């Protein structure tokens, strides 16, 4: 009997398997395909996701396979004027890492899968489709194809993507957030000897051209990505043909400047499931939410799901917390991911405007002053296992270590307070955390294992109250 069966070994399933493997749980991951999904999809993740990779012990390997970026995302009018900018940032951001990273999804997935080799307690079965689930009071039986006998687990997490079998088994309703639009995605490997290729922008462009909206991304190395909106009259079946799309790239490159790596048509969706858990079945990643990629946040949201679920499943499977803790998963994560999807849909309305007069009006409105600057949203978690729910930053401590290196994947108290028994406590947390506490008139902050704030205490009594309310008492060390 496994503690957890993960259905689907895409990026979200692979990260969750790493986090649960590291926690020491008995895990089986079942993946229908024999290899990593070869088509181009995600190219960007943010500093919070890098921090999650850090918690899985994989940050260095992933940093070596990804490109850090200090540049933002520029929204341009058809004549090249900057309308809006999603801010970039030099150097490490609040999460202790560079805030934006670009990568090739199959490479990232390979690093995540290789990471599983560290854990004899994690079994992976590739080329194995889960075809049915039977739930009883204390476990779930998974039926597989090809049939090598059923597998049993206490919990099943469906990381099985947009057409999730586990979602259907739960019977979740899909809430439609309004945007569904086909786009062509083309990855090119450019010739470094080409002058035009060397002049390509090293920041992301959203070209808000009503005749042909387009996204241009420098992925890293020789790889550049074009995402091209399909217009009325386009034949989706022919869009991936080079003679159809090369003319659309003419202002940047021609066939003499690059080779085509891959091209595919996707329909971008904005949907969110209601019902991420039923009893022993759970969902994470695209199985419970999909966003258009205008913020580069779809996979990122799935990675946050995995980080939220991992510590809860760990405590429950080790008998340290009640199974009701899993009810806080959807209540915390759904409003959080919806904030990102709502913003991506709003940006979609700017990028995808195809009425020339409406687009001109938009350009006049934006271009009347300096470009509008914005950042990623930073929503707090919805109601759940906390009294606060904001993400705590990751500064360096007085001894030079990053906060999470000192704390480990556990609850922690940071502050000047005398530490309650049984807690990981950092009593001399360094100037940045001291300033954070002073600004809030607090003596201590209690962090969850996923680094979201459990609560902020103004005095010893408030701290004692907070620690009594924790879902479980963690092991102790004082640093
Ligand atoms: C063009 C494009 C650009 C994008 N850009 C970004 C970006 O820049 N940043 C970002 O964060 N996100 C981006 N995304 C979104 C991102 O690619 C997805 O959110 C992410 O791949 C979802 O990961 P997942 O693990 O949840 O699902 P998937 O990657 O879909 O993996 C699901 C896995 O489950 C397996 N599976 C399914 N059913 C079964 C079954 N019954 N039994 C066994 N296995 C099963 C599948 O074979 C698959 O391997 C983009 C998406 C697209 C299309």
PDB file of C-alpha atoms in Angstrom, residues 212-433:
ATOM      1  CA  UNK A 212      -1.998  39.715 -35.895  1.00  0.00           C
ATOM      2  CA  UNK A 213      -1.386  39.644 -32.093  1.00  0.00           C
ATOM      3  CA  UNK A 214       1.891  37.942 -31.233  1.00  0.00           C
ATOM      4  CA  UNK A 215       4.215  37.106 -28.329  1.00  0.00           C
ATOM      5  CA  UNK A 216       7.996  36.973 -28.787  1.00  0.00           C
ATOM      6  CA  UNK A 217      10.163  35.365 -26.107  1.00  0.00           C
ATOM      7  CA  UNK A 218      13.890  34.805 -25.756  1.00  0.00           C
ATOM      8  CA  UNK A 219      13.904  31.359 -24.131  1.00  0.00           C
ATOM      9  CA  UNK A 220      17.686  30.918 -23.802  1.00  0.00           C
ATOM     10  CA  UNK A 221      20.721  29.789 -25.791  1.00  0.00           C
ATOM     11  CA  UNK A 222      19.731  29.758 -29.474  1.00  0.00           C
ATOM     12  CA  UNK A 223      16.052  29.217 -28.717  1.00  0.00           C
ATOM     13  CA  UNK A 224      13.407  31.884 -29.366  1.00  0.00           C
ATOM     14  CA  UNK A 225       9.630  31.451 -29.183  1.00  0.00           C
ATOM     15  CA  UNK A 226       6.841  33.061 -31.231  1.00  0.00           C
ATOM     16  CA  UNK A 227       3.215  32.685 -30.166  1.00  0.00           C
ATOM     17  CA  UNK A 228       0.861  33.852 -32.920  1.00  0.00           C
ATOM     18  CA  UNK A 229      -2.870  34.335 -32.561  1.00  0.00           C
ATOM     19  CA  UNK A 230      -5.071  32.623 -35.125  1.00  0.00           C
ATOM     20  CA  UNK A 231      -7.318  35.096 -36.947  1.00  0.00           C
ATOM     21  CA  UNK A 232     -10.680  34.485 -38.575  1.00  0.00           C
ATOM     22  CA  UNK A 233     -10.010  32.773 -41.905  1.00  0.00           C
ATOM     23  CA  UNK A 234      -6.856  30.973 -40.701  1.00  0.00           C
ATOM     24  CA  UNK A 235      -6.912  27.228 -41.210  1.00  0.00           C
ATOM     25  CA  UNK A 236      -5.685  25.679 -37.912  1.00  0.00           C
ATOM     26  CA  UNK A 237      -4.665  22.521 -39.764  1.00  0.00           C
ATOM     27  CA  UNK A 238      -2.273  24.487 -42.025  1.00  0.00           C
ATOM     28  CA  UNK A 239      -0.943  27.050 -39.518  1.00  0.00           C
ATOM     29  CA  UNK A 240       2.014  24.878 -38.524  1.00  0.00           C
ATOM     30  CA  UNK A 241       3.266  24.811 -42.127  1.00  0.00           C
ATOM     31  CA  UNK A 242       6.462  26.896 -42.511  1.00  0.00           C
ATOM     32  CA  UNK A 243       5.289  28.618 -45.691  1.00  0.00           C
ATOM     33  CA  UNK A 244       2.220  29.859 -43.773  1.00  0.00           C
ATOM     34  CA  UNK A 245       3.968  31.226 -40.671  1.00  0.00           C
ATOM     35  CA  UNK A 246       7.369  32.445 -41.954  1.00  0.00           C
ATOM     36  CA  UNK A 247       5.808  35.553 -43.558  1.00  0.00           C
ATOM     37  CA  UNK A 248       4.266  36.415 -40.166  1.00  0.00           C
ATOM     38  CA  UNK A 249       7.771  36.564 -38.631  1.00  0.00           C
ATOM     39  CA  UNK A 250       9.219  38.646 -41.485  1.00  0.00           C
ATOM     40  CA  UNK A 251       9.753  41.786 -39.375  1.00  0.00           C
ATOM     41  CA  UNK A 252      12.182  39.779 -37.197  1.00  0.00           C
ATOM     42  CA  UNK A 253      13.580  36.795 -39.090  1.00  0.00           C
ATOM     43  CA  UNK A 254      13.429  34.673 -42.221  1.00  0.00           C
ATOM     44  CA  UNK A 255      14.111  30.992 -42.910  1.00  0.00           C
ATOM     45  CA  UNK A 256      17.778  31.840 -43.605  1.00  0.00           C
ATOM     46  CA  UNK A 257      18.229  32.993 -39.970  1.00  0.00           C
ATOM     47  CA  UNK A 258      16.929  30.000 -38.009  1.00  0.00           C
ATOM     48  CA  UNK A 259      15.757  26.403 -38.057  1.00  0.00           C
ATOM     49  CA  UNK A 260      12.318  25.402 -36.872  1.00  0.00           C
ATOM     50  CA  UNK A 261      12.452  23.272 -33.758  1.00  0.00           C
ATOM     51  CA  UNK A 262       8.724  22.638 -33.316  1.00  0.00           C
ATOM     52  CA  UNK A 263       5.356  24.197 -34.038  1.00  0.00           C
ATOM     53  CA  UNK A 264       1.900  23.410 -32.700  1.00  0.00           C
ATOM     54  CA  UNK A 265      -1.549  25.004 -32.400  1.00  0.00           C
ATOM     55  CA  UNK A 266      -2.997  25.235 -28.880  1.00  0.00           C
ATOM     56  CA  UNK A 267      -6.290  26.614 -27.704  1.00  0.00           C
ATOM     57  CA  UNK A 268      -5.614  28.808 -24.682  1.00  0.00           C
ATOM     58  CA  UNK A 269      -8.286  28.286 -22.018  1.00  0.00           C
ATOM     59  CA  UNK A 270      -9.273  29.973 -18.782  1.00  0.00           C
ATOM     60  CA  UNK A 271     -11.074  27.488 -16.544  1.00  0.00           C
ATOM     61  CA  UNK A 272     -10.986  26.518 -12.901  1.00  0.00           C
ATOM     62  CA  UNK A 273     -12.472  23.427 -11.270  1.00  0.00           C
ATOM     63  CA  UNK A 274     -14.758  23.575  -8.258  1.00  0.00           C
ATOM     64  CA  UNK A 275     -13.977  20.500  -6.188  1.00  0.00           C
ATOM     65  CA  UNK A 276     -10.219  19.829  -5.948  1.00  0.00           C
ATOM     66  CA  UNK A 277     -10.774  17.120  -3.366  1.00  0.00           C
ATOM     67  CA  UNK A 278     -13.263  14.407  -2.724  1.00  0.00           C
ATOM     68  CA  UNK A 279     -12.313  12.127   0.153  1.00  0.00           C
ATOM     69  CA  UNK A 280      -9.026  10.465  -0.904  1.00  0.00           C
ATOM     70  CA  UNK A 281      -8.877  11.973  -4.405  1.00  0.00           C
ATOM     71  CA  UNK A 282      -7.155  15.309  -5.060  1.00  0.00           C
ATOM     72  CA  UNK A 283      -6.207  17.425  -8.070  1.00  0.00           C
ATOM     73  CA  UNK A 284      -3.158  19.598  -8.816  1.00  0.00           C
ATOM     74  CA  UNK A 285      -1.964  21.605 -11.823  1.00  0.00           C
ATOM     75  CA  UNK A 286      -3.795  21.793 -15.155  1.00  0.00           C
ATOM     76  CA  UNK A 287      -6.250  19.152 -13.947  1.00  0.00           C
ATOM     77  CA  UNK A 288      -7.880  21.834 -11.764  1.00  0.00           C
ATOM     78  CA  UNK A 289      -7.002  25.130 -13.501  1.00  0.00           C
ATOM     79  CA  UNK A 290      -5.897  26.421 -16.880  1.00  0.00           C
ATOM     80  CA  UNK A 291      -4.853  29.940 -17.761  1.00  0.00           C
ATOM     81  CA  UNK A 292      -3.914  31.624 -21.031  1.00  0.00           C
ATOM     82  CA  UNK A 293      -0.102  31.990 -20.885  1.00  0.00           C
ATOM     83  CA  UNK A 294       0.021  35.813 -21.075  1.00  0.00           C
ATOM     84  CA  UNK A 295       1.629  35.994 -17.613  1.00  0.00           C
ATOM     85  CA  UNK A 296       3.633  32.750 -17.942  1.00  0.00           C
ATOM     86  CA  UNK A 297       1.956  31.422 -14.815  1.00  0.00           C
ATOM     87  CA  UNK A 298       0.041  28.204 -15.647  1.00  0.00           C
ATOM     88  CA  UNK A 299       2.697  25.726 -14.581  1.00  0.00           C
ATOM     89  CA  UNK A 300       3.770  28.066 -11.770  1.00  0.00           C
ATOM     90  CA  UNK A 301       0.284  27.744 -10.267  1.00  0.00           C
ATOM     91  CA  UNK A 302       0.555  23.954 -10.442  1.00  0.00           C
ATOM     92  CA  UNK A 303       3.936  24.095  -8.683  1.00  0.00           C
ATOM     93  CA  UNK A 304       2.329  26.143  -5.898  1.00  0.00           C
ATOM     94  CA  UNK A 305      -0.407  23.493  -5.646  1.00  0.00           C
ATOM     95  CA  UNK A 306       2.267  20.815  -5.185  1.00  0.00           C
ATOM     96  CA  UNK A 307       4.038  22.825  -2.459  1.00  0.00           C
ATOM     97  CA  UNK A 308       0.736  23.420  -0.657  1.00  0.00           C
ATOM     98  CA  UNK A 309      -0.294  19.761  -0.798  1.00  0.00           C
ATOM     99  CA  UNK A 310       3.078  18.194   0.007  1.00  0.00           C
ATOM    100  CA  UNK A 311       3.413  19.273   3.639  1.00  0.00           C
ATOM    101  CA  UNK A 312      -0.251  18.540   4.351  1.00  0.00           C
ATOM    102  CA  UNK A 313      -0.071  15.011   2.911  1.00  0.00           C
ATOM    103  CA  UNK A 314       3.199  14.483   4.783  1.00  0.00           C
ATOM    104  CA  UNK A 315       1.686  15.376   8.179  1.00  0.00           C
ATOM    105  CA  UNK A 316      -1.467  13.343   7.542  1.00  0.00           C
ATOM    106  CA  UNK A 317       0.294  10.233   6.239  1.00  0.00           C
ATOM    107  CA  UNK A 318       2.606  10.270   9.263  1.00  0.00           C
ATOM    108  CA  UNK A 319      -0.382  10.540  11.608  1.00  0.00           C
ATOM    109  CA  UNK A 320       0.616  14.037  12.806  1.00  0.00           C
ATOM    110  CA  UNK A 321      -2.438  15.891  11.505  1.00  0.00           C
ATOM    111  CA  UNK A 322      -6.068  15.158  10.848  1.00  0.00           C
ATOM    112  CA  UNK A 323      -7.227  14.386   7.317  1.00  0.00           C
ATOM    113  CA  UNK A 324      -9.509  17.464   7.532  1.00  0.00           C
ATOM    114  CA  UNK A 325      -6.330  19.523   6.895  1.00  0.00           C
ATOM    115  CA  UNK A 326      -6.766  18.591   3.213  1.00  0.00           C
ATOM    116  CA  UNK A 327      -9.996  20.584   3.122  1.00  0.00           C
ATOM    117  CA  UNK A 328      -7.870  23.727   3.388  1.00  0.00           C
ATOM    118  CA  UNK A 329      -6.114  22.925   0.096  1.00  0.00           C
ATOM    119  CA  UNK A 330      -8.768  24.174  -2.318  1.00  0.00           C
ATOM    120  CA  UNK A 331     -10.010  26.956  -0.031  1.00  0.00           C
ATOM    121  CA  UNK A 332      -6.443  28.365   0.080  1.00  0.00           C
ATOM    122  CA  UNK A 333      -5.328  27.728  -3.483  1.00  0.00           C
ATOM    123  CA  UNK A 334      -8.414  28.387  -5.620  1.00  0.00           C
ATOM    124  CA  UNK A 335      -8.788  32.139  -4.918  1.00  0.00           C
ATOM    125  CA  UNK A 336      -4.995  32.509  -5.257  1.00  0.00           C
ATOM    126  CA  UNK A 337      -4.811  30.943  -8.719  1.00  0.00           C
ATOM    127  CA  UNK A 338      -7.988  32.718  -9.797  1.00  0.00           C
ATOM    128  CA  UNK A 339      -6.286  36.096  -9.201  1.00  0.00           C
ATOM    129  CA  UNK A 340      -3.598  35.121 -11.732  1.00  0.00           C
ATOM    130  CA  UNK A 341      -6.091  33.759 -14.264  1.00  0.00           C
ATOM    131  CA  UNK A 342      -8.272  36.880 -13.995  1.00  0.00           C
ATOM    132  CA  UNK A 343      -5.261  39.113 -14.703  1.00  0.00           C
ATOM    133  CA  UNK A 344      -4.160  36.899 -17.620  1.00  0.00           C
ATOM    134  CA  UNK A 345      -7.685  37.139 -19.080  1.00  0.00           C
ATOM    135  CA  UNK A 346      -7.610  40.955 -18.706  1.00  0.00           C
ATOM    136  CA  UNK A 347      -4.214  41.122 -20.432  1.00  0.00           C
ATOM    137  CA  UNK A 348      -5.642  38.806 -23.085  1.00  0.00           C
ATOM    138  CA  UNK A 349      -8.313  41.414 -23.808  1.00  0.00           C
ATOM    139  CA  UNK A 350      -5.552  44.007 -24.408  1.00  0.00           C
ATOM    140  CA  UNK A 351      -3.340  41.716 -26.503  1.00  0.00           C
ATOM    141  CA  UNK A 352      -6.081  40.014 -28.470  1.00  0.00           C
ATOM    142  CA  UNK A 353      -8.068  43.153 -29.458  1.00  0.00           C
ATOM    143  CA  UNK A 354      -8.687  42.744 -33.185  1.00  0.00           C
ATOM    144  CA  UNK A 355     -11.046  45.626 -33.907  1.00  0.00           C
ATOM    145  CA  UNK A 356      -8.665  48.240 -35.463  1.00  0.00           C
ATOM    146  CA  UNK A 357     -10.602  51.251 -34.129  1.00  0.00           C
ATOM    147  CA  UNK A 358     -10.803  49.789 -30.582  1.00  0.00           C
ATOM    148  CA  UNK A 359      -7.059  49.005 -30.767  1.00  0.00           C
ATOM    149  CA  UNK A 360      -6.244  52.577 -31.880  1.00  0.00           C
ATOM    150  CA  UNK A 361      -8.327  53.934 -28.996  1.00  0.00           C
ATOM    151  CA  UNK A 362      -6.475  51.589 -26.601  1.00  0.00           C
ATOM    152  CA  UNK A 363      -3.105  52.745 -27.943  1.00  0.00           C
ATOM    153  CA  UNK A 364      -4.095  56.428 -27.565  1.00  0.00           C
ATOM    154  CA  UNK A 365      -5.213  55.804 -23.980  1.00  0.00           C
ATOM    155  CA  UNK A 366      -2.007  53.980 -22.984  1.00  0.00           C
ATOM    156  CA  UNK A 367       0.385  56.137 -24.995  1.00  0.00           C
ATOM    157  CA  UNK A 368      -0.826  59.416 -23.498  1.00  0.00           C
ATOM    158  CA  UNK A 369       1.735  59.128 -20.668  1.00  0.00           C
ATOM    159  CA  UNK A 370       4.637  56.950 -19.618  1.00  0.00           C
ATOM    160  CA  UNK A 371       4.096  53.186 -20.118  1.00  0.00           C
ATOM    161  CA  UNK A 372       1.933  51.686 -17.404  1.00  0.00           C
ATOM    162  CA  UNK A 373       4.033  49.468 -15.104  1.00  0.00           C
ATOM    163  CA  UNK A 374       2.698  46.454 -13.276  1.00  0.00           C
ATOM    164  CA  UNK A 375       3.943  43.478 -11.272  1.00  0.00           C
ATOM    165  CA  UNK A 376       2.681  39.965 -10.793  1.00  0.00           C
ATOM    166  CA  UNK A 377      -0.167  39.905  -8.322  1.00  0.00           C
ATOM    167  CA  UNK A 378       0.800  38.754  -4.824  1.00  0.00           C
ATOM    168  CA  UNK A 379      -2.464  37.479  -3.412  1.00  0.00           C
ATOM    169  CA  UNK A 380      -2.719  35.950   0.044  1.00  0.00           C
ATOM    170  CA  UNK A 381      -4.046  32.406   0.291  1.00  0.00           C
ATOM    171  CA  UNK A 382      -7.777  32.002   0.712  1.00  0.00           C
ATOM    172  CA  UNK A 383      -9.077  30.950   4.144  1.00  0.00           C
ATOM    173  CA  UNK A 384      -7.463  27.787   5.516  1.00  0.00           C
ATOM    174  CA  UNK A 385      -4.652  26.556   7.742  1.00  0.00           C
ATOM    175  CA  UNK A 386      -3.358  29.992   8.742  1.00  0.00           C
ATOM    176  CA  UNK A 387      -4.221  33.276  10.421  1.00  0.00           C
ATOM    177  CA  UNK A 388      -2.489  35.343   7.696  1.00  0.00           C
ATOM    178  CA  UNK A 389      -1.751  33.549   4.411  1.00  0.00           C
ATOM    179  CA  UNK A 390       0.755  35.901   2.758  1.00  0.00           C
ATOM    180  CA  UNK A 391       4.016  34.532   1.343  1.00  0.00           C
ATOM    181  CA  UNK A 392       6.990  35.387   3.569  1.00  0.00           C
ATOM    182  CA  UNK A 393      10.112  36.624   1.740  1.00  0.00           C
ATOM    183  CA  UNK A 394      13.397  34.734   1.792  1.00  0.00           C
ATOM    184  CA  UNK A 395      16.152  37.096   2.931  1.00  0.00           C
ATOM    185  CA  UNK A 396      19.646  36.066   3.959  1.00  0.00           C
ATOM    186  CA  UNK A 397      20.195  35.569   7.677  1.00  0.00           C
ATOM    187  CA  UNK A 398      22.908  37.213   9.745  1.00  0.00           C
ATOM    188  CA  UNK A 399      25.131  34.160   9.084  1.00  0.00           C
ATOM    189  CA  UNK A 400      24.750  34.535   5.285  1.00  0.00           C
ATOM    190  CA  UNK A 401      22.472  31.548   4.692  1.00  0.00           C
ATOM    191  CA  UNK A 402      19.189  31.921   2.842  1.00  0.00           C
ATOM    192  CA  UNK A 403      16.306  31.680   5.321  1.00  0.00           C
ATOM    193  CA  UNK A 404      14.927  28.381   3.991  1.00  0.00           C
ATOM    194  CA  UNK A 405      18.336  26.695   4.224  1.00  0.00           C
ATOM    195  CA  UNK A 406      18.317  27.412   7.936  1.00  0.00           C
ATOM    196  CA  UNK A 407      14.692  26.462   8.529  1.00  0.00           C
ATOM    197  CA  UNK A 408      14.202  23.299   6.438  1.00  0.00           C
ATOM    198  CA  UNK A 409      10.731  22.176   5.305  1.00  0.00           C
ATOM    199  CA  UNK A 410       9.064  22.696   8.693  1.00  0.00           C
ATOM    200  CA  UNK A 411       7.052  25.144  10.731  1.00  0.00           C
ATOM    201  CA  UNK A 412       9.242  27.881  12.110  1.00  0.00           C
ATOM    202  CA  UNK A 413       9.139  30.835  14.461  1.00  0.00           C
ATOM    203  CA  UNK A 414      11.264  33.806  13.469  1.00  0.00           C
ATOM    204  CA  UNK A 415      11.719  36.564  15.937  1.00  0.00           C
ATOM    205  CA  UNK A 416      12.822  38.009  19.166  1.00  0.00           C
ATOM    206  CA  UNK A 417      10.375  35.955  21.199  1.00  0.00           C
ATOM    207  CA  UNK A 418      11.510  33.161  23.483  1.00  0.00           C
ATOM    208  CA  UNK A 419      10.741  30.158  21.325  1.00  0.00           C
ATOM    209  CA  UNK A 420       7.889  27.880  22.277  1.00  0.00           C
ATOM    210  CA  UNK A 421       8.913  24.274  22.967  1.00  0.00           C
ATOM    211  CA  UNK A 422       8.866  22.010  19.943  1.00  0.00           C
ATOM    212  CA  UNK A 423       9.331  24.730  17.322  1.00  0.00           C
ATOM    213  CA  UNK A 424      12.093  25.436  14.825  1.00  0.00           C
ATOM    214  CA  UNK A 425      13.083  28.882  15.980  1.00  0.00           C
ATOM    215  CA  UNK A 426      15.404  31.529  14.611  1.00  0.00           C
ATOM    216  CA  UNK A 427      15.845  33.985  17.429  1.00  0.00           C
ATOM    217  CA  UNK A 428      18.443  36.266  15.811  1.00  0.00           C
ATOM    218  CA  UNK A 429      17.049  36.438  12.321  1.00  0.00           C
ATOM    219  CA  UNK A 430      19.186  39.224  10.863  1.00  0.00           C
ATOM    220  CA  UNK A 431      18.409  42.795   9.891  1.00  0.00           C
ATOM    221  CA  UNK A 432      15.828  42.224   7.134  1.00  0.00           C
ATOM    222  CA  UNK A 433      13.546  40.024   9.213  1.00  0.00           C
TER     223      UNK A 433
END
